[in-house]
């Protein structure tokens, strides 16, 4: 598992591993990440479907309930294909933009 921390945001990525194993590793590392906004880079997964993205639903809900952003990055599944509790964007830059907007909303109490 690869962690790239910049300020209060951590980008998590993984190469050559299945989604269930990736999610297991992410859950194990979560105590170290829980105070950061998290971007999960899923570009290394060549075959990715809506069901795979839905496996992140529990951790996404937990993380956002703690007042932090959780964003998945993939161009294989659109945001319209997943529940509102999961944020999916096609690029890392869009994920950073979403986090910036959500930080502003939290600061304003929106």
PDB file as gemmi writes it, atoms N, CA and C in Angstrom:
CRYST1    1.000    1.000    1.000  90.00  90.00  90.00 P 1                      
ATOM      1  N   UNK A   1       0.851  -1.164   0.000  1.00  0.00           N  
ATOM      2  CA  UNK A   1       0.000   0.000   0.000  1.00  0.00           C  
ATOM      3  C   UNK A   1       0.898   1.229   0.000  1.00  0.00           C  
ATOM      4  N   UNK A   2       0.565   2.187  -0.826  1.00  0.00           N  
ATOM      5  CA  UNK A   2       1.363   3.388  -0.982  1.00  0.00           C  
ATOM      6  C   UNK A   2       0.587   4.576  -0.418  1.00  0.00           C  
ATOM      7  N   UNK A   3       1.234   5.335   0.482  1.00  0.00           N  
ATOM      8  CA  UNK A   3       0.614   6.511   1.085  1.00  0.00           C  
ATOM      9  C   UNK A   3       1.404   7.744   0.657  1.00  0.00           C  
ATOM     10  N   UNK A   4       0.702   8.738   0.156  1.00  0.00           N  
ATOM     11  CA  UNK A   4       1.323  10.003  -0.219  1.00  0.00           C  
ATOM     12  C   UNK A   4       0.598  11.103   0.538  1.00  0.00           C  
ATOM     13  N   UNK A   5       1.201  11.535   1.649  1.00  0.00           N  
ATOM     14  CA  UNK A   5       0.567  12.521   2.515  1.00  0.00           C  
ATOM     15  C   UNK A   5       1.036  13.920   2.140  1.00  0.00           C  
ATOM     16  N   UNK A   6       0.063  14.832   2.005  1.00  0.00           N  
ATOM     17  CA  UNK A   6       0.357  16.227   1.723  1.00  0.00           C  
ATOM     18  C   UNK A   6      -0.599  17.064   2.573  1.00  0.00           C  
ATOM     19  N   UNK A   7      -0.062  17.676   3.622  1.00  0.00           N  
ATOM     20  CA  UNK A   7      -0.912  18.437   4.531  1.00  0.00           C  
ATOM     21  C   UNK A   7      -1.847  17.506   5.276  1.00  0.00           C  
ATOM     22  N   UNK A   8      -3.151  17.802   5.195  1.00  0.00           N  
ATOM     23  CA  UNK A   8      -4.145  16.971   5.883  1.00  0.00           C  
ATOM     24  C   UNK A   8      -4.865  16.027   4.926  1.00  0.00           C  
ATOM     25  N   UNK A   9      -4.229  15.751   3.777  1.00  0.00           N  
ATOM     26  CA  UNK A   9      -4.810  14.839   2.787  1.00  0.00           C  
ATOM     27  C   UNK A   9      -3.811  13.736   2.462  1.00  0.00           C  
ATOM     28  N   UNK A  10      -4.296  12.500   2.447  1.00  0.00           N  
ATOM     29  CA  UNK A  10      -3.461  11.361   2.102  1.00  0.00           C  
ATOM     30  C   UNK A  10      -4.045  10.661   0.887  1.00  0.00           C  
ATOM     31  N   UNK A  11      -3.203  10.442  -0.126  1.00  0.00           N  
ATOM     32  CA  UNK A  11      -3.596   9.681  -1.306  1.00  0.00           C  
ATOM     33  C   UNK A  11      -3.119   8.250  -1.079  1.00  0.00           C  
ATOM     34  N   UNK A  12      -4.054   7.308  -1.179  1.00  0.00           N  
ATOM     35  CA  UNK A  12      -3.757   5.895  -0.961  1.00  0.00           C  
ATOM     36  C   UNK A  12      -3.862   5.178  -2.302  1.00  0.00           C  
ATOM     37  N   UNK A  13      -2.841   4.408  -2.633  1.00  0.00           N  
ATOM     38  CA  UNK A  13      -2.892   3.616  -3.861  1.00  0.00           C  
ATOM     39  C   UNK A  13      -2.228   2.269  -3.616  1.00  0.00           C  
ATOM     40  N   UNK A  14      -2.459   1.362  -4.531  1.00  0.00           N  
ATOM     41  CA  UNK A  14      -1.950   0.001  -4.402  1.00  0.00           C  
ATOM     42  C   UNK A  14      -1.793  -0.578  -5.797  1.00  0.00           C  
ATOM     43  N   UNK A  15      -0.776  -1.383  -5.968  1.00  0.00           N  
ATOM     44  CA  UNK A  15      -0.584  -2.028  -7.261  1.00  0.00           C  
ATOM     45  C   UNK A  15      -0.674  -3.538  -7.104  1.00  0.00           C  
ATOM     46  N   UNK A  16      -1.218  -4.187  -8.115  1.00  0.00           N  
ATOM     47  CA  UNK A  16      -1.246  -5.653  -8.214  1.00  0.00           C  
ATOM     48  C   UNK A  16      -1.870  -6.348  -7.012  1.00  0.00           C  
ATOM     49  N   UNK A  17      -3.072  -5.956  -6.676  1.00  0.00           N  
ATOM     50  CA  UNK A  17      -3.791  -6.588  -5.575  1.00  0.00           C  
ATOM     51  C   UNK A  17      -5.285  -6.504  -5.889  1.00  0.00           C  
ATOM     52  N   UNK A  18      -6.049  -7.445  -5.390  1.00  0.00           N  
ATOM     53  CA  UNK A  18      -7.489  -7.449  -5.610  1.00  0.00           C  
ATOM     54  C   UNK A  18      -8.171  -6.466  -4.660  1.00  0.00           C  
ATOM     55  N   UNK A  19      -9.353  -6.010  -5.051  1.00  0.00           N  
ATOM     56  CA  UNK A  19     -10.107  -5.037  -4.245  1.00  0.00           C  
ATOM     57  C   UNK A  19     -10.310  -5.517  -2.810  1.00  0.00           C  
ATOM     58  N   UNK A  20     -10.748  -6.763  -2.563  1.00  0.00           N  
ATOM     59  CA  UNK A  20     -10.942  -7.172  -1.160  1.00  0.00           C  
ATOM     60  C   UNK A  20      -9.660  -7.072  -0.324  1.00  0.00           C  
ATOM     61  N   UNK A  21      -8.524  -7.450  -0.891  1.00  0.00           N  
ATOM     62  CA  UNK A  21      -7.252  -7.359  -0.168  1.00  0.00           C  
ATOM     63  C   UNK A  21      -6.860  -5.896   0.039  1.00  0.00           C  
ATOM     64  N   UNK A  22      -7.089  -5.061  -0.964  1.00  0.00           N  
ATOM     65  CA  UNK A  22      -6.809  -3.637  -0.852  1.00  0.00           C  
ATOM     66  C   UNK A  22      -7.642  -3.028   0.272  1.00  0.00           C  
ATOM     67  N   UNK A  23      -8.922  -3.363   0.293  1.00  0.00           N  
ATOM     68  CA  UNK A  23      -9.820  -2.844   1.323  1.00  0.00           C  
ATOM     69  C   UNK A  23      -9.414  -3.335   2.713  1.00  0.00           C  
ATOM     70  N   UNK A  24      -8.980  -4.577   2.805  1.00  0.00           N  
ATOM     71  CA  UNK A  24      -8.513  -5.122   4.075  1.00  0.00           C  
ATOM     72  C   UNK A  24      -7.278  -4.347   4.561  1.00  0.00           C  
ATOM     73  N   UNK A  25      -6.344  -4.076   3.649  1.00  0.00           N  
ATOM     74  CA  UNK A  25      -5.153  -3.300   3.999  1.00  0.00           C  
ATOM     75  C   UNK A  25      -5.522  -1.868   4.397  1.00  0.00           C  
ATOM     76  N   UNK A  26      -6.481  -1.284   3.688  1.00  0.00           N  
ATOM     77  CA  UNK A  26      -6.924   0.074   4.001  1.00  0.00           C  
ATOM     78  C   UNK A  26      -7.561   0.131   5.389  1.00  0.00           C  
ATOM     79  N   UNK A  27      -8.392  -0.844   5.689  1.00  0.00           N  
ATOM     80  CA  UNK A  27      -9.019  -0.890   7.018  1.00  0.00           C  
ATOM     81  C   UNK A  27      -7.971  -1.068   8.120  1.00  0.00           C  
ATOM     82  N   UNK A  28      -6.940  -1.865   7.849  1.00  0.00           N  
ATOM     83  CA  UNK A  28      -5.874  -2.067   8.837  1.00  0.00           C  
ATOM     84  C   UNK A  28      -5.080  -0.780   9.056  1.00  0.00           C  
ATOM     85  N   UNK A  29      -4.886  -0.001   7.998  1.00  0.00           N  
ATOM     86  CA  UNK A  29      -4.115   1.242   8.095  1.00  0.00           C  
ATOM     87  C   UNK A  29      -4.970   2.430   8.528  1.00  0.00           C  
ATOM     88  N   UNK A  30      -6.280   2.251   8.581  1.00  0.00           N  
ATOM     89  CA  UNK A  30      -7.198   3.351   8.837  1.00  0.00           C  
ATOM     90  C   UNK A  30      -6.888   4.148  10.120  1.00  0.00           C  
ATOM     91  N   UNK A  31      -6.520   3.519  11.225  1.00  0.00           N  
ATOM     92  CA  UNK A  31      -6.228   4.317  12.426  1.00  0.00           C  
ATOM     93  C   UNK A  31      -5.158   5.387  12.186  1.00  0.00           C  
ATOM     94  N   UNK A  32      -4.234   5.151  11.281  1.00  0.00           N  
ATOM     95  CA  UNK A  32      -3.198   6.134  10.970  1.00  0.00           C  
ATOM     96  C   UNK A  32      -3.721   7.241  10.058  1.00  0.00           C  
ATOM     97  N   UNK A  33      -4.846   6.977   9.369  1.00  0.00           N  
ATOM     98  CA  UNK A  33      -5.375   7.899   8.368  1.00  0.00           C  
ATOM     99  C   UNK A  33      -6.634   8.628   8.811  1.00  0.00           C  
ATOM    100  N   UNK A  34      -7.237   8.229   9.902  1.00  0.00           N  
ATOM    101  CA  UNK A  34      -8.561   8.716  10.255  1.00  0.00           C  
ATOM    102  C   UNK A  34      -8.652  10.223  10.464  1.00  0.00           C  
ATOM    103  N   UNK A  35      -7.539  10.884  10.745  1.00  0.00           N  
ATOM    104  CA  UNK A  35      -7.600  12.329  10.933  1.00  0.00           C  
ATOM    105  C   UNK A  35      -7.310  13.100   9.640  1.00  0.00           C  
ATOM    106  N   UNK A  36      -7.047  12.384   8.548  1.00  0.00           N  
ATOM    107  CA  UNK A  36      -6.773  12.998   7.241  1.00  0.00           C  
ATOM    108  C   UNK A  36      -7.973  12.872   6.317  1.00  0.00           C  
ATOM    109  N   UNK A  37      -8.034  13.752   5.328  1.00  0.00           N  
ATOM    110  CA  UNK A  37      -8.918  13.521   4.195  1.00  0.00           C  
ATOM    111  C   UNK A  37      -8.248  12.426   3.374  1.00  0.00           C  
ATOM    112  N   UNK A  38      -9.037  11.528   2.816  1.00  0.00           N  
ATOM    113  CA  UNK A  38      -8.464  10.385   2.103  1.00  0.00           C  
ATOM    114  C   UNK A  38      -8.900  10.385   0.640  1.00  0.00           C  
ATOM    115  N   UNK A  39      -7.923  10.238  -0.234  1.00  0.00           N  
ATOM    116  CA  UNK A  39      -8.164  10.018  -1.658  1.00  0.00           C  
ATOM    117  C   UNK A  39      -7.676   8.605  -1.956  1.00  0.00           C  
ATOM    118  N   UNK A  40      -8.548   7.765  -2.489  1.00  0.00           N  
ATOM    119  CA  UNK A  40      -8.175   6.403  -2.840  1.00  0.00           C  
ATOM    120  C   UNK A  40      -8.045   6.326  -4.356  1.00  0.00           C  
ATOM    121  N   UNK A  41      -6.816   6.130  -4.812  1.00  0.00           N  
ATOM    122  CA  UNK A  41      -6.514   6.053  -6.235  1.00  0.00           C  
ATOM    123  C   UNK A  41      -6.721   4.617  -6.702  1.00  0.00           C  
ATOM    124  N   UNK A  42      -7.719   4.415  -7.563  1.00  0.00           N  
ATOM    125  CA  UNK A  42      -8.055   3.076  -8.052  1.00  0.00           C  
ATOM    126  C   UNK A  42      -7.608   2.835  -9.495  1.00  0.00           C  
ATOM    127  N   UNK A  43      -6.722   3.681 -10.012  1.00  0.00           N  
ATOM    128  CA  UNK A  43      -6.291   3.539 -11.404  1.00  0.00           C  
ATOM    129  C   UNK A  43      -5.510   2.261 -11.675  1.00  0.00           C  
ATOM    130  N   UNK A  44      -4.915   1.650 -10.665  1.00  0.00           N  
ATOM    131  CA  UNK A  44      -4.138   0.432 -10.894  1.00  0.00           C  
ATOM    132  C   UNK A  44      -5.021  -0.795 -11.142  1.00  0.00           C  
ATOM    133  N   UNK A  45      -6.330  -0.650 -10.921  1.00  0.00           N  
ATOM    134  CA  UNK A  45      -7.247  -1.773 -11.137  1.00  0.00           C  
ATOM    135  C   UNK A  45      -7.798  -1.718 -12.555  1.00  0.00           C  
ATOM    136  N   UNK A  46      -7.386  -2.672 -13.388  1.00  0.00           N  
ATOM    137  CA  UNK A  46      -7.809  -2.654 -14.789  1.00  0.00           C  
ATOM    138  C   UNK A  46      -9.276  -3.033 -14.938  1.00  0.00           C  
ATOM    139  N   UNK A  47      -9.752  -3.912 -14.084  1.00  0.00           N  
ATOM    140  CA  UNK A  47     -11.167  -4.299 -14.122  1.00  0.00           C  
ATOM    141  C   UNK A  47     -11.812  -3.823 -12.830  1.00  0.00           C  
ATOM    142  N   UNK A  48     -12.684  -2.845 -12.969  1.00  0.00           N  
ATOM    143  CA  UNK A  48     -13.325  -2.249 -11.808  1.00  0.00           C  
ATOM    144  C   UNK A  48     -14.773  -1.968 -12.170  1.00  0.00           C  
ATOM    145  N   UNK A  49     -15.684  -2.404 -11.327  1.00  0.00           N  
ATOM    146  CA  UNK A  49     -17.097  -2.167 -11.587  1.00  0.00           C  
ATOM    147  C   UNK A  49     -17.768  -1.502 -10.406  1.00  0.00           C  
ATOM    148  N   UNK A  50     -19.042  -1.232 -10.569  1.00  0.00           N  
ATOM    149  CA  UNK A  50     -19.813  -0.576  -9.522  1.00  0.00           C  
ATOM    150  C   UNK A  50     -19.778  -1.376  -8.224  1.00  0.00           C  
ATOM    151  N   UNK A  51     -19.868  -2.689  -8.323  1.00  0.00           N  
ATOM    152  CA  UNK A  51     -19.831  -3.538  -7.132  1.00  0.00           C  
ATOM    153  C   UNK A  51     -18.540  -3.385  -6.356  1.00  0.00           C  
ATOM    154  N   UNK A  52     -17.426  -3.230  -7.077  1.00  0.00           N  
ATOM    155  CA  UNK A  52     -16.137  -3.034  -6.415  1.00  0.00           C  
ATOM    156  C   UNK A  52     -16.118  -1.713  -5.645  1.00  0.00           C  
ATOM    157  N   UNK A  53     -16.637  -0.677  -6.259  1.00  0.00           N  
ATOM    158  CA  UNK A  53     -16.675   0.640  -5.614  1.00  0.00           C  
ATOM    159  C   UNK A  53     -17.589   0.606  -4.394  1.00  0.00           C  
ATOM    160  N   UNK A  54     -18.687  -0.123  -4.477  1.00  0.00           N  
ATOM    161  CA  UNK A  54     -19.622  -0.204  -3.354  1.00  0.00           C  
ATOM    162  C   UNK A  54     -19.002  -0.853  -2.127  1.00  0.00           C  
ATOM    163  N   UNK A  55     -17.935  -1.621  -2.307  1.00  0.00           N  
ATOM    164  CA  UNK A  55     -17.264  -2.235  -1.161  1.00  0.00           C  
ATOM    165  C   UNK A  55     -16.627  -1.183  -0.245  1.00  0.00           C  
ATOM    166  N   UNK A  56     -16.441   0.028  -0.756  1.00  0.00           N  
ATOM    167  CA  UNK A  56     -15.866   1.114   0.036  1.00  0.00           C  
ATOM    168  C   UNK A  56     -16.936   1.907   0.795  1.00  0.00           C  
ATOM    169  N   UNK A  57     -18.200   1.526   0.666  1.00  0.00           N  
ATOM    170  CA  UNK A  57     -19.300   2.285   1.248  1.00  0.00           C  
ATOM    171  C   UNK A  57     -19.174   2.441   2.763  1.00  0.00           C  
ATOM    172  N   UNK A  58     -18.886   1.379   3.473  1.00  0.00           N  
ATOM    173  CA  UNK A  58     -18.811   1.457   4.939  1.00  0.00           C  
ATOM    174  C   UNK A  58     -17.711   2.399   5.406  1.00  0.00           C  
ATOM    175  N   UNK A  59     -16.532   2.250   4.850  1.00  0.00           N  
ATOM    176  CA  UNK A  59     -15.427   3.116   5.273  1.00  0.00           C  
ATOM    177  C   UNK A  59     -15.680   4.564   4.859  1.00  0.00           C  
ATOM    178  N   UNK A  60     -16.316   4.763   3.707  1.00  0.00           N  
ATOM    179  CA  UNK A  60     -16.639   6.127   3.260  1.00  0.00           C  
ATOM    180  C   UNK A  60     -17.616   6.777   4.230  1.00  0.00           C  
ATOM    181  N   UNK A  61     -18.651   6.050   4.619  1.00  0.00           N  
ATOM    182  CA  UNK A  61     -19.628   6.593   5.567  1.00  0.00           C  
ATOM    183  C   UNK A  61     -18.993   6.899   6.913  1.00  0.00           C  
ATOM    184  N   UNK A  62     -18.169   5.986   7.406  1.00  0.00           N  
ATOM    185  CA  UNK A  62     -17.494   6.186   8.692  1.00  0.00           C  
ATOM    186  C   UNK A  62     -16.614   7.424   8.643  1.00  0.00           C  
ATOM    187  N   UNK A  63     -15.853   7.553   7.577  1.00  0.00           N  
ATOM    188  CA  UNK A  63     -14.902   8.653   7.469  1.00  0.00           C  
ATOM    189  C   UNK A  63     -15.605  10.005   7.344  1.00  0.00           C  
ATOM    190  N   UNK A  64     -16.631  10.074   6.534  1.00  0.00           N  
ATOM    191  CA  UNK A  64     -17.341  11.346   6.380  1.00  0.00           C  
ATOM    192  C   UNK A  64     -18.137  11.703   7.635  1.00  0.00           C  
ATOM    193  N   UNK A  65     -18.593  10.697   8.367  1.00  0.00           N  
ATOM    194  CA  UNK A  65     -19.291  10.963   9.628  1.00  0.00           C  
ATOM    195  C   UNK A  65     -18.341  11.582  10.659  1.00  0.00           C  
ATOM    196  N   UNK A  66     -17.041  11.334  10.490  1.00  0.00           N  
ATOM    197  CA  UNK A  66     -16.026  11.913  11.382  1.00  0.00           C  
ATOM    198  C   UNK A  66     -15.564  13.284  10.910  1.00  0.00           C  
ATOM    199  N   UNK A  67     -16.255  13.842   9.908  1.00  0.00           N  
ATOM    200  CA  UNK A  67     -15.946  15.198   9.467  1.00  0.00           C  
ATOM    201  C   UNK A  67     -14.773  15.316   8.521  1.00  0.00           C  
ATOM    202  N   UNK A  68     -14.456  14.245   7.814  1.00  0.00           N  
ATOM    203  CA  UNK A  68     -13.364  14.253   6.845  1.00  0.00           C  
ATOM    204  C   UNK A  68     -13.875  13.775   5.493  1.00  0.00           C  
ATOM    205  N   UNK A  69     -13.143  14.122   4.451  1.00  0.00           N  
ATOM    206  CA  UNK A  69     -13.530  13.743   3.090  1.00  0.00           C  
ATOM    207  C   UNK A  69     -12.933  12.390   2.711  1.00  0.00           C  
ATOM    208  N   UNK A  70     -13.686  11.639   1.913  1.00  0.00           N  
ATOM    209  CA  UNK A  70     -13.250  10.342   1.394  1.00  0.00           C  
ATOM    210  C   UNK A  70     -13.644  10.304  -0.074  1.00  0.00           C  
ATOM    211  N   UNK A  71     -12.649  10.267  -0.956  1.00  0.00           N  
ATOM    212  CA  UNK A  71     -12.907  10.357  -2.395  1.00  0.00           C  
ATOM    213  C   UNK A  71     -12.221   9.206  -3.118  1.00  0.00           C  
ATOM    214  N   UNK A  72     -12.962   8.529  -3.986  1.00  0.00           N  
ATOM    215  CA  UNK A  72     -12.402   7.478  -4.838  1.00  0.00           C  
ATOM    216  C   UNK A  72     -12.100   8.061  -6.204  1.00  0.00           C  
ATOM    217  N   UNK A  73     -10.957   7.685  -6.776  1.00  0.00           N  
ATOM    218  CA  UNK A  73     -10.553   8.185  -8.086  1.00  0.00           C  
ATOM    219  C   UNK A  73     -10.496   7.023  -9.066  1.00  0.00           C  
ATOM    220  N   UNK A  74     -11.376   7.068 -10.049  1.00  0.00           N  
ATOM    221  CA  UNK A  74     -11.399   6.086 -11.124  1.00  0.00           C  
ATOM    222  C   UNK A  74     -12.192   6.657 -12.290  1.00  0.00           C  
ATOM    223  N   UNK A  75     -11.817   6.247 -13.484  1.00  0.00           N  
ATOM    224  CA  UNK A  75     -12.591   6.653 -14.653  1.00  0.00           C  
ATOM    225  C   UNK A  75     -13.410   5.488 -15.199  1.00  0.00           C  
ATOM    226  N   UNK A  76     -13.458   4.392 -14.439  1.00  0.00           N  
ATOM    227  CA  UNK A  76     -14.193   3.200 -14.875  1.00  0.00           C  
ATOM    228  C   UNK A  76     -15.622   3.140 -14.340  1.00  0.00           C  
ATOM    229  N   UNK A  77     -15.899   3.919 -13.292  1.00  0.00           N  
ATOM    230  CA  UNK A  77     -17.230   3.968 -12.690  1.00  0.00           C  
ATOM    231  C   UNK A  77     -17.591   5.439 -12.506  1.00  0.00           C  
ATOM    232  N   UNK A  78     -18.779   5.806 -12.944  1.00  0.00           N  
ATOM    233  CA  UNK A  78     -19.214   7.195 -12.826  1.00  0.00           C  
ATOM    234  C   UNK A  78     -19.900   7.471 -11.505  1.00  0.00           C  
ATOM    235  N   UNK A  79     -19.903   8.732 -11.120  1.00  0.00           N  
ATOM    236  CA  UNK A  79     -20.544   9.123  -9.854  1.00  0.00           C  
ATOM    237  C   UNK A  79     -22.037   8.813  -9.861  1.00  0.00           C  
ATOM    238  N   UNK A  80     -22.647   8.802 -11.029  1.00  0.00           N  
ATOM    239  CA  UNK A  80     -24.080   8.529 -11.117  1.00  0.00           C  
ATOM    240  C   UNK A  80     -24.404   7.053 -10.870  1.00  0.00           C  
ATOM    241  N   UNK A  81     -23.379   6.190 -10.870  1.00  0.00           N  
ATOM    242  CA  UNK A  81     -23.576   4.754 -10.686  1.00  0.00           C  
ATOM    243  C   UNK A  81     -23.459   4.299  -9.232  1.00  0.00           C  
ATOM    244  N   UNK A  82     -23.151   5.227  -8.326  1.00  0.00           N  
ATOM    245  CA  UNK A  82     -22.955   4.876  -6.921  1.00  0.00           C  
ATOM    246  C   UNK A  82     -23.812   5.771  -6.037  1.00  0.00           C  
ATOM    247  N   UNK A  83     -24.082   5.344  -4.803  1.00  0.00           N  
ATOM    248  CA  UNK A  83     -24.876   6.187  -3.892  1.00  0.00           C  
ATOM    249  C   UNK A  83     -24.139   7.483  -3.550  1.00  0.00           C  
ATOM    250  N   UNK A  84     -24.892   8.469  -3.107  1.00  0.00           N  
ATOM    251  CA  UNK A  84     -24.318   9.765  -2.744  1.00  0.00           C  
ATOM    252  C   UNK A  84     -23.294   9.668  -1.607  1.00  0.00           C  
ATOM    253  N   UNK A  85     -23.337   8.601  -0.838  1.00  0.00           N  
ATOM    254  CA  UNK A  85     -22.404   8.438   0.283  1.00  0.00           C  
ATOM    255  C   UNK A  85     -20.969   8.180  -0.193  1.00  0.00           C  
ATOM    256  N   UNK A  86     -20.812   7.851  -1.470  1.00  0.00           N  
ATOM    257  CA  UNK A  86     -19.479   7.619  -2.034  1.00  0.00           C  
ATOM    258  C   UNK A  86     -19.217   8.688  -3.088  1.00  0.00           C  
ATOM    259  N   UNK A  87     -18.094   9.380  -2.937  1.00  0.00           N  
ATOM    260  CA  UNK A  87     -17.699  10.376  -3.919  1.00  0.00           C  
ATOM    261  C   UNK A  87     -16.701   9.739  -4.877  1.00  0.00           C  
ATOM    262  N   UNK A  88     -17.046   9.763  -6.179  1.00  0.00           N  
ATOM    263  CA  UNK A  88     -16.189   9.191  -7.216  1.00  0.00           C  
ATOM    264  C   UNK A  88     -15.899  10.279  -8.241  1.00  0.00           C  
ATOM    265  N   UNK A  89     -14.618  10.453  -8.544  1.00  0.00           N  
ATOM    266  CA  UNK A  89     -14.188  11.424  -9.549  1.00  0.00           C  
ATOM    267  C   UNK A  89     -13.165  10.756 -10.464  1.00  0.00           C  
ATOM    268  N   UNK A  90     -12.984  11.304 -11.687  1.00  0.00           N  
ATOM    269  CA  UNK A  90     -12.086  10.651 -12.647  1.00  0.00           C  
ATOM    270  C   UNK A  90     -10.606  11.039 -12.534  1.00  0.00           C  
ATOM    271  N   UNK A  91     -10.243  12.066 -11.751  1.00  0.00           N  
ATOM    272  CA  UNK A  91      -8.840  12.462 -11.656  1.00  0.00           C  
ATOM    273  C   UNK A  91      -8.463  12.822 -10.221  1.00  0.00           C  
ATOM    274  N   UNK A  92      -7.173  12.731  -9.938  1.00  0.00           N  
ATOM    275  CA  UNK A  92      -6.656  13.114  -8.621  1.00  0.00           C  
ATOM    276  C   UNK A  92      -6.913  14.601  -8.374  1.00  0.00           C  
ATOM    277  N   UNK A  93      -6.724  15.433  -9.403  1.00  0.00           N  
ATOM    278  CA  UNK A  93      -6.935  16.868  -9.229  1.00  0.00           C  
ATOM    279  C   UNK A  93      -8.382  17.168  -8.848  1.00  0.00           C  
ATOM    280  N   UNK A  94      -9.339  16.478  -9.475  1.00  0.00           N  
ATOM    281  CA  UNK A  94     -10.750  16.684  -9.104  1.00  0.00           C  
ATOM    282  C   UNK A  94     -10.999  16.243  -7.664  1.00  0.00           C  
ATOM    283  N   UNK A  95     -10.330  15.180  -7.233  1.00  0.00           N  
ATOM    284  CA  UNK A  95     -10.468  14.735  -5.842  1.00  0.00           C  
ATOM    285  C   UNK A  95      -9.966  15.816  -4.891  1.00  0.00           C  
ATOM    286  N   UNK A  96      -8.829  16.413  -5.215  1.00  0.00           N  
ATOM    287  CA  UNK A  96      -8.286  17.498  -4.384  1.00  0.00           C  
ATOM    288  C   UNK A  96      -9.222  18.696  -4.374  1.00  0.00           C  
ATOM    289  N   UNK A  97      -9.831  19.004  -5.526  1.00  0.00           N  
ATOM    290  CA  UNK A  97     -10.788  20.110  -5.596  1.00  0.00           C  
ATOM    291  C   UNK A  97     -12.019  19.846  -4.734  1.00  0.00           C  
ATOM    292  N   UNK A  98     -12.529  18.613  -4.782  1.00  0.00           N  
ATOM    293  CA  UNK A  98     -13.690  18.228  -3.960  1.00  0.00           C  
ATOM    294  C   UNK A  98     -13.354  18.407  -2.479  1.00  0.00           C  
ATOM    295  N   UNK A  99     -12.183  17.939  -2.086  1.00  0.00           N  
ATOM    296  CA  UNK A  99     -11.779  18.050  -0.682  1.00  0.00           C  
ATOM    297  C   UNK A  99     -11.679  19.512  -0.273  1.00  0.00           C  
ATOM    298  N   UNK A 100     -11.122  20.337  -1.131  1.00  0.00           N  
ATOM    299  CA  UNK A 100     -11.007  21.761  -0.825  1.00  0.00           C  
ATOM    300  C   UNK A 100     -12.393  22.385  -0.630  1.00  0.00           C  
ATOM    301  N   UNK A 101     -13.330  22.044  -1.515  1.00  0.00           N  
ATOM    302  CA  UNK A 101     -14.697  22.571  -1.383  1.00  0.00           C  
ATOM    303  C   UNK A 101     -15.358  22.072  -0.105  1.00  0.00           C  
ATOM    304  N   UNK A 102     -15.187  20.787   0.209  1.00  0.00           N  
ATOM    305  CA  UNK A 102     -15.787  20.234   1.418  1.00  0.00           C  
ATOM    306  C   UNK A 102     -15.166  20.843   2.676  1.00  0.00           C  
ATOM    307  N   UNK A 103     -13.874  21.126   2.653  1.00  0.00           N  
ATOM    308  CA  UNK A 103     -13.213  21.786   3.787  1.00  0.00           C  
ATOM    309  C   UNK A 103     -13.824  23.173   4.007  1.00  0.00           C  
ATOM    310  N   UNK A 104     -14.039  23.909   2.928  1.00  0.00           N  
ATOM    311  CA  UNK A 104     -14.647  25.240   3.029  1.00  0.00           C  
ATOM    312  C   UNK A 104     -16.061  25.134   3.605  1.00  0.00           C  
ATOM    313  N   UNK A 105     -16.836  24.152   3.120  1.00  0.00           N  
ATOM    314  CA  UNK A 105     -18.192  23.956   3.619  1.00  0.00           C  
ATOM    315  C   UNK A 105     -18.173  23.635   5.118  1.00  0.00           C  
ATOM    316  N   UNK A 106     -17.244  22.777   5.534  1.00  0.00           N  
ATOM    317  CA  UNK A 106     -17.148  22.430   6.966  1.00  0.00           C  
ATOM    318  C   UNK A 106     -16.769  23.664   7.779  1.00  0.00           C  
ATOM    319  N   UNK A 107     -15.832  24.463   7.270  1.00  0.00           N  
ATOM    320  CA  UNK A 107     -15.425  25.694   7.984  1.00  0.00           C  
ATOM    321  C   UNK A 107     -16.581  26.671   8.122  1.00  0.00           C  
ATOM    322  N   UNK A 108     -17.455  26.715   7.121  1.00  0.00           N  
ATOM    323  CA  UNK A 108     -18.603  27.617   7.143  1.00  0.00           C  
ATOM    324  C   UNK A 108     -19.813  27.023   7.861  1.00  0.00           C  
ATOM    325  N   UNK A 109     -19.723  25.748   8.229  1.00  0.00           N  
ATOM    326  CA  UNK A 109     -20.817  25.083   8.913  1.00  0.00           C  
ATOM    327  C   UNK A 109     -21.968  24.724   8.003  1.00  0.00           C  
ATOM    328  N   UNK A 110     -21.676  24.536   6.743  1.00  0.00           N  
ATOM    329  CA  UNK A 110     -22.730  24.201   5.754  1.00  0.00           C  
ATOM    330  C   UNK A 110     -22.935  22.703   5.723  1.00  0.00           C  
TER     331      UNK A 110                                                      
END                                                                             
